[in-house]
Amino acid sequence: MQQINISSGTRLVGLLGYPAKHSLSPFIQNIFLRDNNIDAVYLTFEFPEDKLMSAFNGARDLGIYGLNITMPYKERVHGLADKTDQLSDITGSVNTVRFDLNKESIVASGFNTDIDGFKVSLKEAGCSLKNKDCLVIGAGGAARSAVFAFLSMKAKKVYIYNRTPEKGEKIKKLFYGEERKKIEILKSFGIIKKKKIDFDLLCNCTPLGMNTQNMMDSIPVPESLELKNKIVFETIYDPVETKFVKKAKNEGARVIDGLDMLINQAASSFNIWFDIIADTKNIKEMVLKHLKNEKKSYIEKIYSNRKGKNK
Ligand code: NAP
């Protein structure tokens, strides 16, 4: 994809997760590095949970410049960082770490850029949430960031629907005063019809629709829920066109997909490490092309193996 001149001065940034090898972050971050002439490479590190502490401290001791953190380690790394910013404290999760030299020691600062991922993607799509009613489906880490992002964009109301409503209540308790009053927990989709609740935006923060564990055929809303003229925000990016995204497009909704969010949260992490605003204009097209080629070479591999066997 790109030429890297590695020297003893080359810095290392990377991703910690389990699994992590499937991630598109190396593709995106290595483009940012190349385009900004930064002498650094971005790699992935995949290891089981009992190795997290030693991997995190090892990264610090080895002089790794910065890290992204993905599932399932975002919450634990919030506890491992020496300092955390306000957004990561609100969400209780860290997806970006910057290591800084302070006198003799290296300090790990934790950040959450998922909130930026939501906000920048909405702004880029020209969507204002002022006085809008939003529905967040799910109540995990991404949902917490979504609720925070939507309230900070002046949404009138944020409904949370999760199969475990208590987790939605927990999110509500993270907020105070007027913001808390704007959050309402929905215990079932039936209530939407019964109470005639309407939404301007619907955001999927569950893995329903993801290319894993037979979830690809799932959809986070009832098929009967009309999406015409809504804003539909999908956080899943594998596949980019989830069943929810397809339904939204077919019915004439405005769609923001998981790739938009991934690219924008990646740009925000890059800015934290290098103090540079990366140009994201052509990245989506490049990622989609990369995914298409990966699929092609996978198919070619299967057939060439089969040809080999038939010889
Ligand atoms: P998480 O903390 O594990 O939360 C997952 C949520 O989904 C929980 O509320 C869980 O419900 C719900 N859920 C899980 N399986 C379900 C099922 N079979 N049916 C109904 N609900 C189910 O995960 P997360 O970090 O929030 O991530 C959620 C999604 O956001 C993932 O798809 C992830 O890929 C995506 N994401 C994307 C980006 C991006 O840059 N595009 C960034 C962050 C996250 P319970 O509470 O009942 O368990």
Coordinates of C-alpha atoms and ligand atoms in Angstrom, one line a residue:
M1 CA 0.0 0.0 0.0
Q2 CA 2.7 2.5 1.0
Q3 CA 6.4 2.6 1.3
I4 CA 7.7 2.9 4.9
N5 CA 11.3 3.8 5.6
I6 CA 12.0 2.3 9.0
S7 CA 14.9 3.6 11.0
S8 CA 16.0 3.6 14.7
G9 CA 14.1 6.8 15.0
T10 CA 10.8 5.4 13.7
R11 CA 8.0 5.7 16.3
L12 CA 5.4 3.1 17.0
V13 CA 1.7 3.6 17.6
G14 CA -0.7 0.6 17.8
L15 CA -3.9 -1.0 18.7
L16 CA -4.5 -3.2 21.7
G17 CA -7.6 -5.5 21.6
Y18 CA -8.9 -9.0 21.4
P19 CA -9.6 -9.6 18.7
A20 CA -7.8 -6.8 16.9
K21 CA -6.3 -8.3 13.7
H22 CA -9.5 -7.6 11.7
S23 CA -9.4 -3.9 12.5
L24 CA -9.3 -1.2 9.8
S25 CA -7.5 1.2 12.1
P26 CA -4.0 0.2 10.8
F27 CA -5.1 0.9 7.3
I28 CA -6.5 4.3 8.2
Q29 CA -3.8 5.4 10.6
N30 CA -0.9 4.4 8.3
I31 CA -2.4 6.6 5.6
F32 CA -2.6 9.5 8.0
L33 CA 1.1 8.9 9.0
R34 CA 2.2 8.7 5.3
D35 CA 0.2 11.7 4.2
N36 CA 1.6 13.8 7.1
N37 CA 5.2 12.6 6.6
I38 CA 5.5 11.2 10.1
D39 CA 8.2 8.7 10.7
A40 CA 6.1 6.2 12.6
V41 CA 4.2 2.9 11.9
Y42 CA 0.9 1.7 13.3
L43 CA 0.5 -2.0 14.2
T44 CA -2.0 -4.2 16.0
F45 CA -1.4 -6.3 19.2
E46 CA -3.9 -9.0 20.0
F47 CA -3.7 -10.9 23.3
P48 CA -6.0 -12.4 25.9
E49 CA -7.3 -10.5 28.9
D50 CA -4.9 -11.8 31.5
K51 CA -2.0 -10.2 29.5
L52 CA -3.5 -6.7 29.4
M53 CA -1.7 -5.2 32.4
S54 CA 1.7 -6.5 31.3
A55 CA 1.1 -5.4 27.6
F56 CA 0.0 -1.9 28.7
N57 CA 3.0 -1.4 31.0
G58 CA 5.3 -3.1 28.4
A59 CA 4.1 -0.6 25.8
R60 CA 4.9 2.3 28.2
D61 CA 8.4 0.8 29.0
L62 CA 9.2 0.2 25.3
G63 CA 8.6 3.8 24.5
I64 CA 5.5 3.2 22.3
Y65 CA 4.2 6.6 21.3
G66 CA 0.5 6.1 21.5
L67 CA -2.2 3.4 21.6
N68 CA -5.8 2.8 20.5
I69 CA -7.7 0.5 22.7
T70 CA -10.6 -1.6 21.3
M71 CA -13.1 -4.1 22.8
P72 CA -13.0 -5.6 25.3
Y73 CA -10.3 -3.4 27.0
K74 CA -11.6 0.1 26.9
E75 CA -13.0 0.1 30.4
R76 CA -10.0 -1.6 32.0
V77 CA -7.6 0.8 30.4
H78 CA -9.5 3.7 31.9
G79 CA -8.3 2.3 35.2
L80 CA -4.7 1.7 34.0
A81 CA -4.0 5.2 32.7
D82 CA -2.3 7.7 35.0
K83 CA -4.5 10.6 33.8
T84 CA -7.8 10.6 32.0
D85 CA -9.8 13.4 30.3
Q86 CA -13.3 14.4 31.2
L87 CA -14.9 12.6 28.2
S88 CA -13.3 9.3 29.2
D89 CA -14.4 9.8 32.8
I90 CA -18.0 10.3 31.8
T91 CA -18.0 7.2 29.6
G92 CA -15.7 5.2 31.9
S93 CA -13.8 4.1 28.8
V94 CA -10.5 5.0 27.1
N95 CA -9.9 4.3 23.4
T96 CA -6.8 6.4 23.0
V97 CA -3.6 6.6 25.1
R98 CA -0.8 9.1 24.7
F99 CA 2.5 8.4 26.4
D100 CA 4.4 11.5 27.5
L101 CA 7.8 11.9 29.0
N102 CA 7.6 13.8 32.3
K103 CA 11.0 14.2 33.9
E104 CA 12.2 10.6 34.4
S105 CA 8.9 8.8 34.0
I106 CA 6.5 8.1 31.2
V107 CA 2.9 9.3 31.9
A108 CA 0.0 7.5 30.2
S109 CA -3.0 9.8 29.4
G110 CA -6.3 8.3 28.4
F111 CA -8.9 9.8 26.1
N112 CA -12.2 8.9 24.5
T113 CA -12.5 9.8 20.9
D114 CA -15.8 7.9 20.2
I115 CA -17.7 11.0 21.2
D116 CA -15.9 13.0 18.6
G117 CA -16.6 10.2 16.1
F118 CA -20.4 10.7 16.7
K119 CA -20.3 14.5 16.6
V120 CA -18.0 15.0 13.6
S121 CA -19.8 12.4 11.6
L122 CA -23.2 14.2 12.2
K123 CA -21.7 17.6 11.5
E124 CA -20.1 16.3 8.2
A125 CA -23.5 14.9 7.2
G126 CA -25.0 18.4 7.9
C127 CA -27.2 17.0 10.7
S128 CA -28.1 19.4 13.5
L129 CA -29.6 17.7 16.6
K130 CA -30.9 21.0 18.1
N131 CA -34.4 20.2 19.5
K132 CA -34.4 16.7 17.9
D133 CA -35.6 13.5 19.5
C134 CA -33.0 10.7 19.4
L135 CA -33.1 7.0 20.1
V136 CA -30.0 5.1 21.2
I137 CA -30.3 1.3 21.0
G138 CA -27.9 -0.4 23.4
A139 CA -26.4 0.7 26.7
G140 CA -22.7 -0.3 26.5
G141 CA -19.7 1.9 25.9
A142 CA -20.7 3.2 22.4
A143 CA -24.2 4.0 23.7
R144 CA -22.8 6.1 26.6
S145 CA -20.7 8.1 24.1
A146 CA -23.7 8.5 21.8
V147 CA -25.9 9.8 24.6
F148 CA -23.2 12.3 25.7
A149 CA -22.6 13.4 22.1
F150 CA -26.3 13.9 21.3
L151 CA -27.0 15.8 24.5
S152 CA -23.9 18.0 23.9
M153 CA -25.4 18.7 20.4
K154 CA -28.5 20.1 22.1
A155 CA -30.9 17.2 21.4
K156 CA -34.3 17.8 23.0
K157 CA -34.7 14.2 24.2
V158 CA -32.6 11.0 24.2
Y159 CA -34.4 7.7 24.6
I160 CA -32.4 4.6 25.4
Y161 CA -33.7 1.2 24.5
N162 CA -31.6 -1.8 25.7
R163 CA -32.5 -5.5 26.2
T164 CA -31.3 -4.9 29.8
P165 CA -33.1 -1.7 30.8
E166 CA -31.1 -1.4 34.1
K167 CA -28.0 -0.6 32.0
G168 CA -29.9 2.3 30.4
E169 CA -30.8 3.5 33.9
K170 CA -27.1 3.4 34.8
I171 CA -26.3 5.7 31.8
K172 CA -29.0 8.1 32.9
K173 CA -27.4 8.3 36.3
L174 CA -24.2 9.6 34.7
F175 CA -26.0 12.8 33.9
Y176 CA -27.4 15.5 36.2
G177 CA -30.1 18.2 36.2
E178 CA -31.6 19.2 32.9
E179 CA -29.5 16.7 31.0
R180 CA -30.8 13.8 33.1
K181 CA -34.4 15.0 32.6
K182 CA -33.9 14.7 28.8
I183 CA -33.1 11.0 29.0
E184 CA -35.9 8.4 29.0
I185 CA -35.5 4.7 29.2
L186 CA -37.8 2.6 27.0
K187 CA -38.4 -0.9 28.3
S188 CA -39.8 -2.2 25.0
F189 CA -40.4 -1.2 21.4
G190 CA -44.1 -1.8 22.0
I191 CA -44.1 1.5 24.1
I192 CA -43.1 3.5 21.1
K193 CA -46.3 2.6 19.3
K194 CA -48.4 2.8 22.4
K195 CA -47.2 6.2 23.4
K196 CA -46.8 7.4 19.7
I197 CA -43.2 8.3 20.3
D198 CA -41.4 9.6 17.2
F199 CA -37.7 10.0 16.6
D200 CA -35.6 12.3 14.4
L201 CA -32.5 10.1 14.8
L202 CA -32.0 6.4 15.5
C203 CA -28.6 5.1 16.5
N204 CA -27.6 1.4 16.7
C205 CA -25.0 0.8 19.5
T206 CA -25.4 -3.0 19.6
P207 CA -23.6 -5.7 17.6
L208 CA -27.0 -6.6 15.9
G209 CA -26.1 -6.7 12.2
M210 CA -22.4 -7.4 12.7
N211 CA -20.4 -9.9 10.7
T212 CA -20.0 -12.2 13.7
Q213 CA -21.8 -14.9 15.7
N214 CA -24.7 -15.2 13.3
M215 CA -25.7 -11.6 13.9
M216 CA -25.5 -10.4 10.3
D217 CA -29.2 -11.1 9.7
S218 CA -30.3 -9.2 12.8
I219 CA -31.7 -5.7 12.9
P220 CA -31.9 -3.6 16.0
V221 CA -35.4 -2.2 15.3
P222 CA -38.7 -3.9 14.4
E223 CA -39.0 -4.3 10.6
S224 CA -42.3 -2.4 10.8
L225 CA -40.6 0.7 12.2
E226 CA -40.8 3.3 9.4
L227 CA -37.4 5.1 8.8
K228 CA -38.4 7.5 6.1
N229 CA -36.9 11.0 6.6
K230 CA -35.1 9.9 9.7
I231 CA -31.4 10.1 10.4
V232 CA -30.1 6.6 10.9
F233 CA -26.7 6.3 12.6
E234 CA -25.1 2.8 12.4
T235 CA -22.0 2.2 14.5
I236 CA -21.1 -1.2 12.9
Y237 CA -18.6 -1.1 10.1
D238 CA -18.2 -4.8 9.4
P239 CA -20.2 -5.0 7.2
V240 CA -20.6 -1.4 6.1
E241 CA -24.0 -2.1 4.7
T242 CA -25.8 -3.7 7.6
K243 CA -29.4 -4.9 7.4
F244 CA -30.3 -1.7 9.3
V245 CA -28.4 0.5 6.8
K246 CA -30.1 -1.3 3.9
K247 CA -33.5 -0.8 5.4
A248 CA -32.8 2.9 6.1
K249 CA -31.6 3.5 2.5
N250 CA -34.5 1.7 1.0
E251 CA -37.0 3.8 3.0
G252 CA -35.3 7.1 2.3
A253 CA -33.5 7.8 5.6
R254 CA -30.3 9.9 5.8
V255 CA -27.6 7.3 6.8
I256 CA -24.4 7.8 8.6
D257 CA -22.5 4.5 8.8
G258 CA -19.9 2.9 11.1
L259 CA -17.1 3.7 8.7
D260 CA -17.8 7.4 8.9
M261 CA -17.6 7.1 12.7
L262 CA -14.5 4.9 12.6
I263 CA -12.6 7.4 10.4
N264 CA -13.6 10.4 12.5
Q265 CA -12.6 8.8 15.8
A266 CA -9.3 7.7 14.2
A267 CA -8.6 11.3 13.1
S268 CA -9.3 12.5 16.6
S269 CA -6.8 10.0 18.1
F270 CA -4.2 11.0 15.5
N271 CA -4.7 14.6 16.6
I272 CA -4.1 13.6 20.2
W273 CA -0.8 11.9 19.4
F274 CA 0.6 14.2 16.8
D275 CA -1.3 17.5 17.2
I276 CA -2.2 17.4 13.5
I277 CA -5.7 17.5 12.0
A278 CA -5.7 14.7 9.4
D279 CA -7.4 15.1 6.1
T280 CA -10.2 12.5 6.0
K281 CA -11.7 13.6 2.7
N282 CA -10.8 10.5 0.6
I283 CA -10.3 8.0 3.3
K284 CA -13.7 6.4 3.1
E285 CA -13.3 5.7 -0.6
M286 CA -9.8 4.2 0.0
V287 CA -11.2 2.0 2.8
L288 CA -14.1 0.7 0.7
K289 CA -11.6 -0.1 -2.2
H290 CA -9.3 -1.9 0.3
L291 CA -12.3 -3.9 1.6
K292 CA -13.3 -4.8 -2.0
N293 CA -9.7 -5.9 -2.8
E294 CA -9.4 -7.9 0.4
K295 CA -12.6 -9.8 -0.4
K296 CA -11.4 -10.4 -4.0
S297 CA -8.0 -11.7 -2.9
Y298 CA -9.7 -13.9 -0.3
I299 CA -11.9 -15.4 -3.0
E300 CA -8.9 -15.8 -5.3
K301 CA -7.0 -17.5 -2.5
I302 CA -9.8 -20.0 -2.0
Y303 CA -9.9 -20.8 -5.7
S304 CA -6.2 -21.0 -6.1
N305 CA -6.0 -23.5 -3.1
R306 CA -8.8 -25.5 -4.7
K307 CA -6.9 -25.5 -8.1
G308 CA -3.8 -26.7 -6.3
K309 CA -5.7 -29.6 -4.7
N310 CA -7.2 -30.6 -8.0
K311 CA -3.9 -30.9 -9.7
Ligands
NAP1 P1 -20.7 -3.2 24.6 O1 -20.1 -2.2 25.6 O2 -20.3 -4.6 24.7 O3 -22.3 -3.0 24.5 C1 -23.0 -3.8 23.7 C2 -24.5 -3.4 23.8 O4 -25.2 -4.2 22.9 C3 -25.1 -3.8 25.2 O5 -26.0 -2.8 25.6 C4 -25.7 -5.1 25.0 O6 -26.9 -5.4 25.8 C5 -26.2 -5.0 23.5 N1 -26.3 -6.3 22.9 C6 -25.3 -7.2 22.7 N2 -25.7 -8.3 22.1 C7 -27.1 -8.1 21.9 C8 -28.1 -8.9 21.3 N3 -27.8 -10.1 20.8 N4 -29.3 -8.4 21.2 C9 -29.6 -7.1 21.8 N5 -28.7 -6.3 22.3 C10 -27.4 -6.8 22.4 O7 -20.1 -2.8 23.1 P2 -19.8 -1.3 22.6 O8 -18.4 -1.0 22.8 O9 -20.8 -0.4 23.1 O10 -20.0 -1.5 21.0 C11 -21.3 -1.6 20.5 C12 -21.2 -1.5 19.0 O11 -20.6 -0.3 18.6 C13 -20.3 -2.6 18.3 O12 -21.0 -3.0 17.2 C14 -19.1 -1.8 18.0 O13 -18.4 -2.4 16.8 C15 -19.6 -0.5 17.6 N6 -18.6 0.6 17.7 C16 -18.2 1.2 16.6 C17 -17.3 2.2 16.6 C18 -16.8 2.9 15.3 O14 -15.9 3.6 15.3 N7 -17.5 2.7 14.2 C19 -16.7 2.6 17.8 C20 -17.1 2.0 19.0 C21 -18.1 1.0 18.9 P3 -26.8 -5.8 27.3 O15 -26.5 -4.6 28.0 O16 -28.1 -6.4 27.6 O17 -25.7 -6.8 27.4

